[in-house]
Coordinates of C-alpha atoms and ligand atoms in Angstrom, one line a residue:
M1 CA 75.8 -67.4 -15.9
A2 CA 76.6 -64.2 -14.9
I3 CA 74.2 -61.7 -13.9
N4 CA 74.4 -58.2 -13.7
G5 CA 75.8 -57.2 -10.4
T6 CA 78.2 -60.3 -10.5
T7 CA 81.8 -60.6 -11.3
T8 CA 83.2 -62.4 -14.2
V9 CA 86.6 -63.0 -15.1
I10 CA 88.0 -64.5 -18.5
R11 CA 91.6 -66.1 -18.0
N12 CA 94.1 -67.2 -20.2
G13 CA 93.9 -66.9 -24.1
T14 CA 95.1 -64.5 -26.6
L15 CA 93.4 -60.8 -26.2
I16 CA 92.6 -58.8 -29.3
D17 CA 91.3 -55.7 -27.5
A18 CA 90.6 -53.9 -31.1
A19 CA 91.8 -50.6 -29.5
G20 CA 95.1 -50.4 -31.3
N21 CA 97.3 -52.7 -29.4
P22 CA 99.0 -56.1 -30.9
P23 CA 97.5 -59.3 -29.5
V24 CA 98.6 -60.0 -26.3
P25 CA 98.5 -63.1 -23.8
N26 CA 95.5 -62.4 -21.6
E27 CA 95.9 -62.7 -17.8
A28 CA 92.7 -61.4 -16.7
V29 CA 89.5 -59.4 -18.1
V30 CA 87.2 -58.7 -15.2
I31 CA 83.7 -57.9 -16.0
E32 CA 81.7 -56.2 -13.3
G33 CA 77.8 -56.2 -14.1
N34 CA 77.5 -55.1 -17.7
R35 CA 80.6 -53.4 -18.0
I36 CA 84.7 -54.2 -18.2
R37 CA 86.1 -53.3 -15.1
S38 CA 89.8 -54.0 -15.8
V39 CA 91.9 -55.8 -18.6
G40 CA 95.6 -57.1 -17.5
G41 CA 96.3 -58.2 -14.2
L42 CA 94.0 -59.7 -12.0
P43 CA 92.8 -57.0 -9.1
P44 CA 94.0 -58.0 -5.8
D45 CA 90.3 -57.7 -4.4
V46 CA 89.1 -60.7 -6.8
N47 CA 89.2 -63.6 -5.2
L48 CA 88.8 -66.6 -7.7
E49 CA 88.2 -69.0 -5.2
D50 CA 85.2 -67.4 -3.2
G51 CA 82.5 -69.3 -5.0
E52 CA 81.1 -65.7 -6.1
V53 CA 83.0 -65.0 -9.3
N54 CA 82.2 -66.7 -12.5
V55 CA 85.6 -67.9 -14.2
I56 CA 85.5 -68.3 -17.9
D57 CA 88.9 -70.1 -18.8
A58 CA 89.8 -69.3 -22.4
T59 CA 93.1 -71.3 -23.0
G60 CA 93.5 -71.7 -26.5
R61 CA 91.0 -69.1 -27.6
W62 CA 91.1 -66.0 -28.8
I63 CA 89.2 -62.9 -26.8
M64 CA 87.8 -59.9 -29.2
P65 CA 85.0 -57.4 -29.1
G66 CA 81.5 -58.8 -30.3
L67 CA 81.1 -58.0 -33.8
I68 CA 79.0 -55.2 -35.3
D69 CA 76.9 -55.3 -38.5
A70 CA 76.8 -51.8 -39.6
H71 CA 74.3 -52.5 -42.5
C72 CA 71.6 -55.3 -41.4
H73 CA 67.9 -55.0 -42.1
L74 CA 65.5 -56.4 -39.8
S75 CA 61.9 -56.1 -41.1
F76 CA 62.2 -56.6 -44.9
G77 CA 60.2 -59.6 -44.5
N78 CA 62.9 -62.5 -44.5
P79 CA 63.1 -65.2 -44.9
P80 CA 60.1 -65.7 -47.1
M81 CA 58.0 -68.8 -45.6
V82 CA 55.4 -71.2 -46.9
G83 CA 51.9 -70.1 -46.3
V84 CA 52.5 -66.7 -45.3
P85 CA 51.4 -63.8 -47.8
T86 CA 53.9 -61.4 -49.2
A87 CA 54.0 -58.6 -51.2
K88 CA 57.2 -57.0 -51.6
G89 CA 58.3 -59.1 -48.5
T90 CA 55.7 -58.5 -46.2
T91 CA 52.1 -57.3 -45.7
S92 CA 51.7 -57.9 -42.1
P93 CA 53.3 -55.8 -39.3
E94 CA 52.4 -58.2 -36.7
F95 CA 53.9 -61.3 -38.4
S96 CA 57.1 -59.6 -39.7
T97 CA 57.8 -58.5 -36.0
L98 CA 57.3 -61.8 -34.7
R99 CA 59.7 -63.1 -37.3
A100 CA 62.1 -60.7 -37.1
A101 CA 62.3 -61.0 -33.4
R102 CA 63.0 -65.1 -34.0
N103 CA 65.7 -63.8 -36.4
L104 CA 67.6 -61.7 -33.6
G105 CA 68.5 -64.9 -31.9
R106 CA 70.4 -66.3 -35.0
I107 CA 72.4 -63.0 -35.5
L108 CA 73.4 -62.8 -31.8
S109 CA 74.3 -66.5 -31.7
S110 CA 77.0 -65.8 -34.4
G111 CA 78.8 -63.4 -32.3
V112 CA 77.1 -60.0 -33.4
T113 CA 76.5 -58.1 -30.5
S114 CA 75.2 -54.8 -32.2
V115 CA 73.7 -54.0 -35.5
A116 CA 72.6 -50.8 -37.2
S117 CA 69.3 -51.1 -39.4
P118 CA 69.2 -48.6 -42.1
G119 CA 65.6 -49.0 -43.1
G120 CA 62.9 -51.2 -42.4
T121 CA 58.9 -51.6 -42.6
W122 CA 56.3 -49.7 -40.5
F123 CA 58.3 -49.0 -37.1
I124 CA 59.2 -52.6 -36.7
D125 CA 62.9 -52.0 -35.9
I126 CA 62.2 -49.8 -33.1
A127 CA 59.8 -52.1 -31.4
L128 CA 62.7 -54.7 -31.8
R129 CA 65.2 -52.0 -30.1
D130 CA 63.2 -51.4 -27.6
A131 CA 61.9 -55.1 -26.9
V132 CA 65.7 -56.1 -26.8
S133 CA 67.0 -53.1 -24.8
S134 CA 64.0 -53.7 -22.2
G135 CA 65.1 -57.4 -21.7
L136 CA 61.6 -58.5 -23.2
I137 CA 63.4 -60.4 -25.8
Q138 CA 67.4 -61.3 -26.7
G139 CA 69.3 -60.0 -29.3
P140 CA 71.8 -57.6 -30.5
R141 CA 72.0 -54.1 -29.6
I142 CA 70.2 -52.4 -32.4
N143 CA 70.2 -48.5 -33.7
C144 CA 67.8 -48.1 -36.3
A145 CA 66.0 -45.8 -39.2
G146 CA 62.5 -46.0 -40.1
R147 CA 61.2 -46.3 -43.7
F148 CA 63.6 -45.0 -46.4
I149 CA 62.9 -41.4 -47.6
S150 CA 63.1 -41.8 -51.5
T151 CA 61.9 -39.8 -54.5
Y152 CA 60.5 -40.9 -57.7
G153 CA 63.0 -43.3 -59.3
S154 CA 64.8 -44.2 -56.1
I155 CA 65.5 -47.7 -54.9
L156 CA 62.5 -49.5 -53.8
D157 CA 60.1 -46.9 -55.5
N158 CA 58.8 -49.9 -56.9
E159 CA 55.0 -49.0 -57.0
P160 CA 53.2 -47.5 -59.8
S161 CA 52.9 -43.7 -59.3
W162 CA 49.3 -43.7 -58.7
A163 CA 49.8 -46.2 -56.0
G164 CA 52.1 -43.9 -53.9
S165 CA 54.0 -45.5 -51.3
P166 CA 51.8 -48.0 -49.2
E167 CA 52.6 -48.5 -45.5
H168 CA 54.1 -51.9 -46.3
V169 CA 56.6 -50.7 -48.6
L170 CA 60.1 -50.0 -47.6
S171 CA 60.3 -46.3 -48.9
K172 CA 58.5 -43.4 -48.2
L173 CA 58.0 -41.4 -51.3
C174 CA 58.8 -37.5 -50.6
N175 CA 59.3 -35.3 -53.7
S176 CA 59.7 -32.1 -52.3
V177 CA 61.7 -30.6 -49.5
D178 CA 58.5 -29.8 -47.3
E179 CA 57.5 -33.6 -47.9
M180 CA 61.0 -34.5 -46.7
I181 CA 61.1 -32.4 -43.6
T182 CA 57.6 -33.8 -42.7
E183 CA 59.0 -37.2 -42.6
V184 CA 62.1 -36.5 -40.9
R185 CA 59.7 -35.0 -38.2
R186 CA 57.4 -38.1 -38.2
E187 CA 60.3 -40.6 -37.7
C188 CA 61.8 -38.6 -35.1
K189 CA 58.6 -38.6 -33.2
H190 CA 58.5 -42.3 -33.5
G191 CA 61.9 -42.6 -31.9
V192 CA 64.3 -43.8 -35.1
N193 CA 68.0 -43.3 -34.1
F194 CA 69.0 -41.9 -37.6
I195 CA 67.1 -41.1 -41.0
K196 CA 68.1 -43.1 -44.0
L197 CA 67.8 -41.4 -47.5
A198 CA 67.7 -43.7 -50.7
D199 CA 69.0 -42.6 -54.0
S200 CA 69.0 -44.6 -57.3
Q201 CA 69.5 -48.3 -57.4
F202 CA 73.0 -48.7 -59.1
G203 CA 73.8 -44.9 -59.1
E204 CA 72.5 -44.7 -62.6
T205 CA 70.9 -41.3 -62.0
Q206 CA 70.8 -38.7 -58.9
T207 CA 67.5 -38.7 -57.5
I208 CA 67.7 -36.4 -54.4
S209 CA 69.0 -32.9 -55.3
K210 CA 71.9 -31.3 -52.9
R211 CA 69.3 -28.6 -51.9
E212 CA 67.1 -31.6 -50.6
L213 CA 70.0 -33.6 -49.1
E214 CA 71.0 -30.2 -47.3
A215 CA 67.4 -29.9 -46.0
V216 CA 66.9 -33.2 -44.4
V217 CA 70.4 -33.3 -42.8
G218 CA 69.6 -29.7 -41.4
E219 CA 66.4 -30.8 -40.0
A220 CA 67.7 -34.3 -38.5
H221 CA 70.7 -32.7 -37.1
R222 CA 68.6 -30.0 -35.3
R223 CA 66.9 -33.0 -33.8
N224 CA 70.2 -34.7 -32.7
T225 CA 69.8 -37.3 -35.4
P226 CA 72.3 -38.8 -37.8
V227 CA 71.3 -39.4 -41.5
T228 CA 72.8 -41.8 -43.7
I229 CA 71.9 -42.5 -47.4
H230 CA 72.2 -45.2 -49.9
S231 CA 74.2 -43.8 -52.7
R232 CA 76.3 -45.6 -55.6
G233 CA 76.5 -42.9 -57.7
S234 CA 79.4 -40.5 -58.1
G235 CA 77.5 -37.2 -57.6
S236 CA 75.0 -38.4 -54.9
T237 CA 78.2 -39.6 -52.9
R238 CA 80.0 -36.0 -53.3
D239 CA 76.7 -34.2 -52.6
A240 CA 76.0 -36.1 -49.8
A241 CA 79.3 -35.7 -47.8
Q242 CA 79.2 -32.1 -48.7
A243 CA 75.7 -31.7 -47.4
G244 CA 77.0 -33.2 -44.1
M245 CA 76.0 -36.7 -44.4
D246 CA 77.0 -38.8 -41.2
W247 CA 78.0 -42.0 -43.1
I248 CA 77.0 -43.0 -46.7
L249 CA 76.1 -46.5 -47.8
H250 CA 77.7 -48.1 -50.9
A251 CA 79.3 -45.0 -52.6
D252 CA 80.7 -47.9 -55.6
L253 CA 81.4 -45.4 -58.2
A254 CA 82.9 -42.8 -56.2
T255 CA 85.9 -41.2 -58.1
E256 CA 88.9 -39.7 -56.6
A257 CA 87.4 -36.2 -56.5
D258 CA 84.4 -37.5 -54.7
L259 CA 86.5 -39.4 -52.3
D260 CA 88.3 -36.5 -51.7
A261 CA 84.9 -34.6 -50.9
V262 CA 84.3 -37.5 -48.5
A263 CA 87.3 -37.1 -46.8
E264 CA 87.3 -33.5 -46.5
A265 CA 83.7 -33.7 -44.8
G266 CA 84.9 -36.4 -42.4
C267 CA 82.2 -38.6 -43.8
R268 CA 82.3 -42.5 -43.0
I269 CA 81.7 -45.0 -45.7
V270 CA 79.9 -48.5 -45.3
P271 CA 80.8 -50.1 -48.6
T272 CA 78.8 -53.3 -48.3
C273 CA 80.6 -55.4 -50.5
T274 CA 79.2 -58.8 -49.1
S275 CA 76.0 -58.4 -50.9
L276 CA 77.1 -57.9 -54.4
R277 CA 79.3 -60.6 -54.0
R278 CA 76.8 -63.0 -52.5
A279 CA 74.4 -61.9 -55.9
L280 CA 77.5 -63.1 -58.1
E281 CA 78.1 -66.3 -56.2
L282 CA 74.3 -67.5 -56.4
G283 CA 74.4 -66.0 -60.1
V284 CA 70.9 -66.2 -61.8
A285 CA 69.5 -68.3 -58.6
S286 CA 69.8 -64.9 -56.8
G287 CA 67.0 -63.5 -59.3
R288 CA 69.0 -61.4 -61.2
S289 CA 69.3 -61.4 -65.0
E290 CA 72.8 -61.7 -66.7
T291 CA 72.6 -58.0 -67.4
E292 CA 72.1 -57.1 -64.0
L293 CA 74.9 -59.6 -63.0
D294 CA 77.2 -57.7 -65.3
L295 CA 76.4 -54.6 -63.7
V296 CA 77.1 -56.3 -60.2
R297 CA 80.8 -57.2 -61.5
H298 CA 81.3 -53.5 -62.7
H299 CA 80.4 -52.3 -59.4
I300 CA 82.5 -54.9 -57.3
E301 CA 85.4 -53.8 -59.3
A302 CA 84.7 -50.2 -58.7
Q303 CA 84.1 -51.0 -55.0
G304 CA 87.8 -52.1 -54.8
F305 CA 88.9 -48.7 -55.8
V306 CA 86.8 -47.2 -53.4
M307 CA 88.4 -49.6 -50.4
E308 CA 92.0 -49.0 -51.0
R309 CA 91.9 -45.0 -51.8
S310 CA 89.6 -44.5 -48.9
R311 CA 92.1 -46.2 -46.8
E312 CA 94.9 -43.9 -48.3
L313 CA 93.0 -40.9 -47.4
G314 CA 92.1 -41.9 -44.0
I315 CA 88.2 -42.2 -44.8
K316 CA 86.9 -44.5 -42.2
V317 CA 85.5 -47.5 -43.9
L318 CA 83.2 -49.6 -41.9
C319 CA 81.7 -53.2 -42.3
G320 CA 78.2 -53.9 -43.3
T321 CA 76.7 -56.5 -45.2
D322 CA 73.0 -56.0 -46.1
T323 CA 71.8 -58.9 -44.4
G324 CA 68.2 -59.5 -44.7
N325 CA 67.6 -57.3 -47.6
A326 CA 66.7 -60.5 -49.6
P327 CA 66.0 -64.5 -48.9
S328 CA 69.7 -64.8 -50.4
M329 CA 71.0 -62.7 -47.4
P330 CA 70.3 -65.1 -44.4
Y331 CA 70.6 -64.1 -40.7
G332 CA 73.5 -65.3 -38.8
E333 CA 75.6 -66.3 -42.0
L334 CA 77.0 -63.3 -43.7
H335 CA 77.9 -60.6 -41.0
A336 CA 81.3 -61.1 -40.7
N337 CA 82.1 -61.6 -44.4
E338 CA 83.2 -57.8 -44.7
P339 CA 86.5 -58.0 -42.9
E340 CA 87.8 -60.6 -45.4
I341 CA 87.0 -58.6 -48.4
L342 CA 88.6 -55.6 -46.9
V343 CA 91.9 -57.5 -46.4
K344 CA 91.8 -59.3 -49.8
E345 CA 90.5 -56.3 -52.1
G346 CA 91.1 -53.3 -50.0
R347 CA 94.7 -54.1 -48.8
Y348 CA 93.8 -53.7 -45.2
T349 CA 95.8 -55.5 -42.5
P350 CA 93.5 -58.2 -40.4
M351 CA 93.9 -55.8 -37.5
E352 CA 92.3 -52.9 -39.5
A353 CA 89.6 -55.0 -40.5
I354 CA 89.0 -56.3 -37.2
Q355 CA 89.0 -52.6 -35.9
S356 CA 86.5 -51.6 -38.6
I357 CA 83.8 -54.6 -37.5
T358 CA 84.2 -53.7 -34.1
K359 CA 85.9 -50.0 -32.8
E360 CA 84.8 -48.1 -36.0
N361 CA 81.6 -49.6 -36.5
A362 CA 80.4 -48.6 -32.9
F363 CA 79.8 -45.1 -34.7
V364 CA 76.9 -46.2 -36.5
V365 CA 75.0 -48.1 -33.5
G366 CA 75.3 -44.8 -31.6
L367 CA 78.2 -46.4 -29.1
E368 CA 81.3 -45.0 -30.0
N369 CA 83.6 -45.2 -26.9
Q370 CA 81.1 -47.5 -25.5
V371 CA 81.4 -50.8 -27.4
G372 CA 83.6 -52.2 -29.8
T373 CA 87.0 -52.6 -27.9
I374 CA 88.1 -54.4 -24.7
E375 CA 89.2 -51.7 -22.4
E376 CA 88.3 -50.6 -18.9
G377 CA 85.0 -48.9 -18.7
R378 CA 83.6 -50.1 -21.8
L379 CA 80.3 -52.3 -22.2
A380 CA 81.1 -56.0 -21.9
D381 CA 80.3 -57.3 -25.4
I382 CA 83.0 -59.9 -25.9
I383 CA 83.2 -63.1 -28.1
L384 CA 85.7 -66.0 -27.7
L385 CA 86.9 -67.7 -31.2
D386 CA 88.8 -71.2 -31.2
A387 CA 90.9 -70.0 -34.1
D388 CA 93.2 -66.8 -34.7
P389 CA 91.6 -64.1 -36.8
I390 CA 94.9 -62.2 -37.3
T391 CA 96.4 -65.3 -39.0
D392 CA 93.2 -66.0 -41.0
I393 CA 90.4 -63.2 -40.9
S394 CA 87.9 -65.7 -42.5
V395 CA 87.6 -67.4 -39.4
L396 CA 85.0 -64.7 -38.4
K397 CA 82.5 -65.8 -40.8
A398 CA 79.3 -67.3 -39.9
G399 CA 80.0 -67.8 -36.2
R400 CA 81.7 -71.1 -37.3
H401 CA 84.6 -70.3 -35.0
V402 CA 82.7 -68.4 -32.2
T403 CA 82.6 -70.5 -29.0
M404 CA 81.0 -68.0 -26.4
V405 CA 79.1 -64.9 -26.7
I406 CA 79.0 -62.4 -23.8
K407 CA 76.5 -59.3 -24.3
D408 CA 76.0 -56.8 -21.6
G409 CA 78.0 -58.9 -19.1
V410 CA 76.1 -61.9 -19.6
V411 CA 76.7 -65.1 -21.5
V412 CA 74.5 -65.8 -24.3
D413 CA 72.6 -69.2 -24.2
R414 CA 73.3 -69.6 -27.9
D415 CA 71.9 -73.5 -27.9
N416 CA 68.5 -72.0 -27.0
L417 CA 68.2 -68.9 -29.1
S418 CA 69.1 -69.6 -32.7
P419 CA 66.5 -71.5 -34.5
N420 CA 67.2 -74.1 -37.1
N421 CA 67.5 -72.6 -40.6
E422 CA 64.2 -72.4 -42.6
P423 CA 64.5 -73.3 -46.5
L424 CA 65.4 -70.0 -48.5
A425 CA 64.0 -69.0 -51.6
F426 CA 66.3 -67.0 -53.8
N427 CA 63.5 -65.7 -56.0
Q428 CA 63.6 -62.1 -54.9
V429 CA 66.0 -59.7 -56.0
G430 CA 68.3 -57.9 -53.5
F431 CA 70.5 -54.6 -53.6
Ligands
ZN501 ZN1 70.7 -52.1 -47.4

């Protein structure tokens, strides 16, 4: 195993650098410590025979950047477990933190070396992030928000109004600009990487006004903190883009005019197609009614337009799955489903879809130009596959064809990291 301060060389195989070059036969990817030193010819000062160099033979393999899930919730309290009290997924920050820490191994083992977590309970995600970055536990790099900022009627405002938003609830009710700004300041104080706003569940109404969106973006940006929003609706998507949102989650019902506004603002979109398709696949077993499944079908159709039109307009479309938002969205299984959907339903090329889940996704984990490509100077997050993702993009899914994961220059010990699957119950509604 390589450790920081040592040299690792990946020989042979086919290199997909995700930087914009076509796949090429690989001679040598040289890793020094946690960064990529060089790609291409073997530097003359690297002696493969001196016993100091860790040599990985990738003959018959495809070498590409570690995958990034731009939309993965870590602390919603999933999977539910026998004997553990739950209310809306979780009642105990202590237990939830331990469970989430264990789930991280499954994510990393599947080839996902970074995730953006747009919302969680308490400040669990921040603790997970810090535990990973300090080497206390193993997991993907984490960039995270705190609790959603919501208003009455926003997604996950599930409690009756007299109950407010108890600490274990995912959203923090803020029904005025002042309350929103206070919450932005509180979350920034606790070290969030970005702010998450929550509009209505299916875009059936707009629950946050443009004035409020602008106020949150203004406060957060003044504190060097990006902002994203759960927005499926037309008006909320347009207003969010014009208010300066850094990226929008979903945007299902965006019209051509809304997408023009998104393009003009330079805002990115994370359509998050995987969760709706998963719901349809499971049907009523996912906990959704037939009426709601009809709605899901309608949104899936709408997402097809959003993907295609966004590509034409040059909007950056990123790959996120909503893994962990419900028991039906298990860790380690679905993080790489999105590229296949981009190819099949959005007319992206396989290479474009690969760049989306690597190079472009680096933006939402705050590591643009640091991870997501195999180039000189980048952090050494690399996976090896035993099948060609350009020929068949679906080979990225569920880590089934991943034969090695390197994160931060270190080969991940996958055998000792990925716990066995716990039984899953599909009795909770996701979104
Ligand atoms: Zn989500």
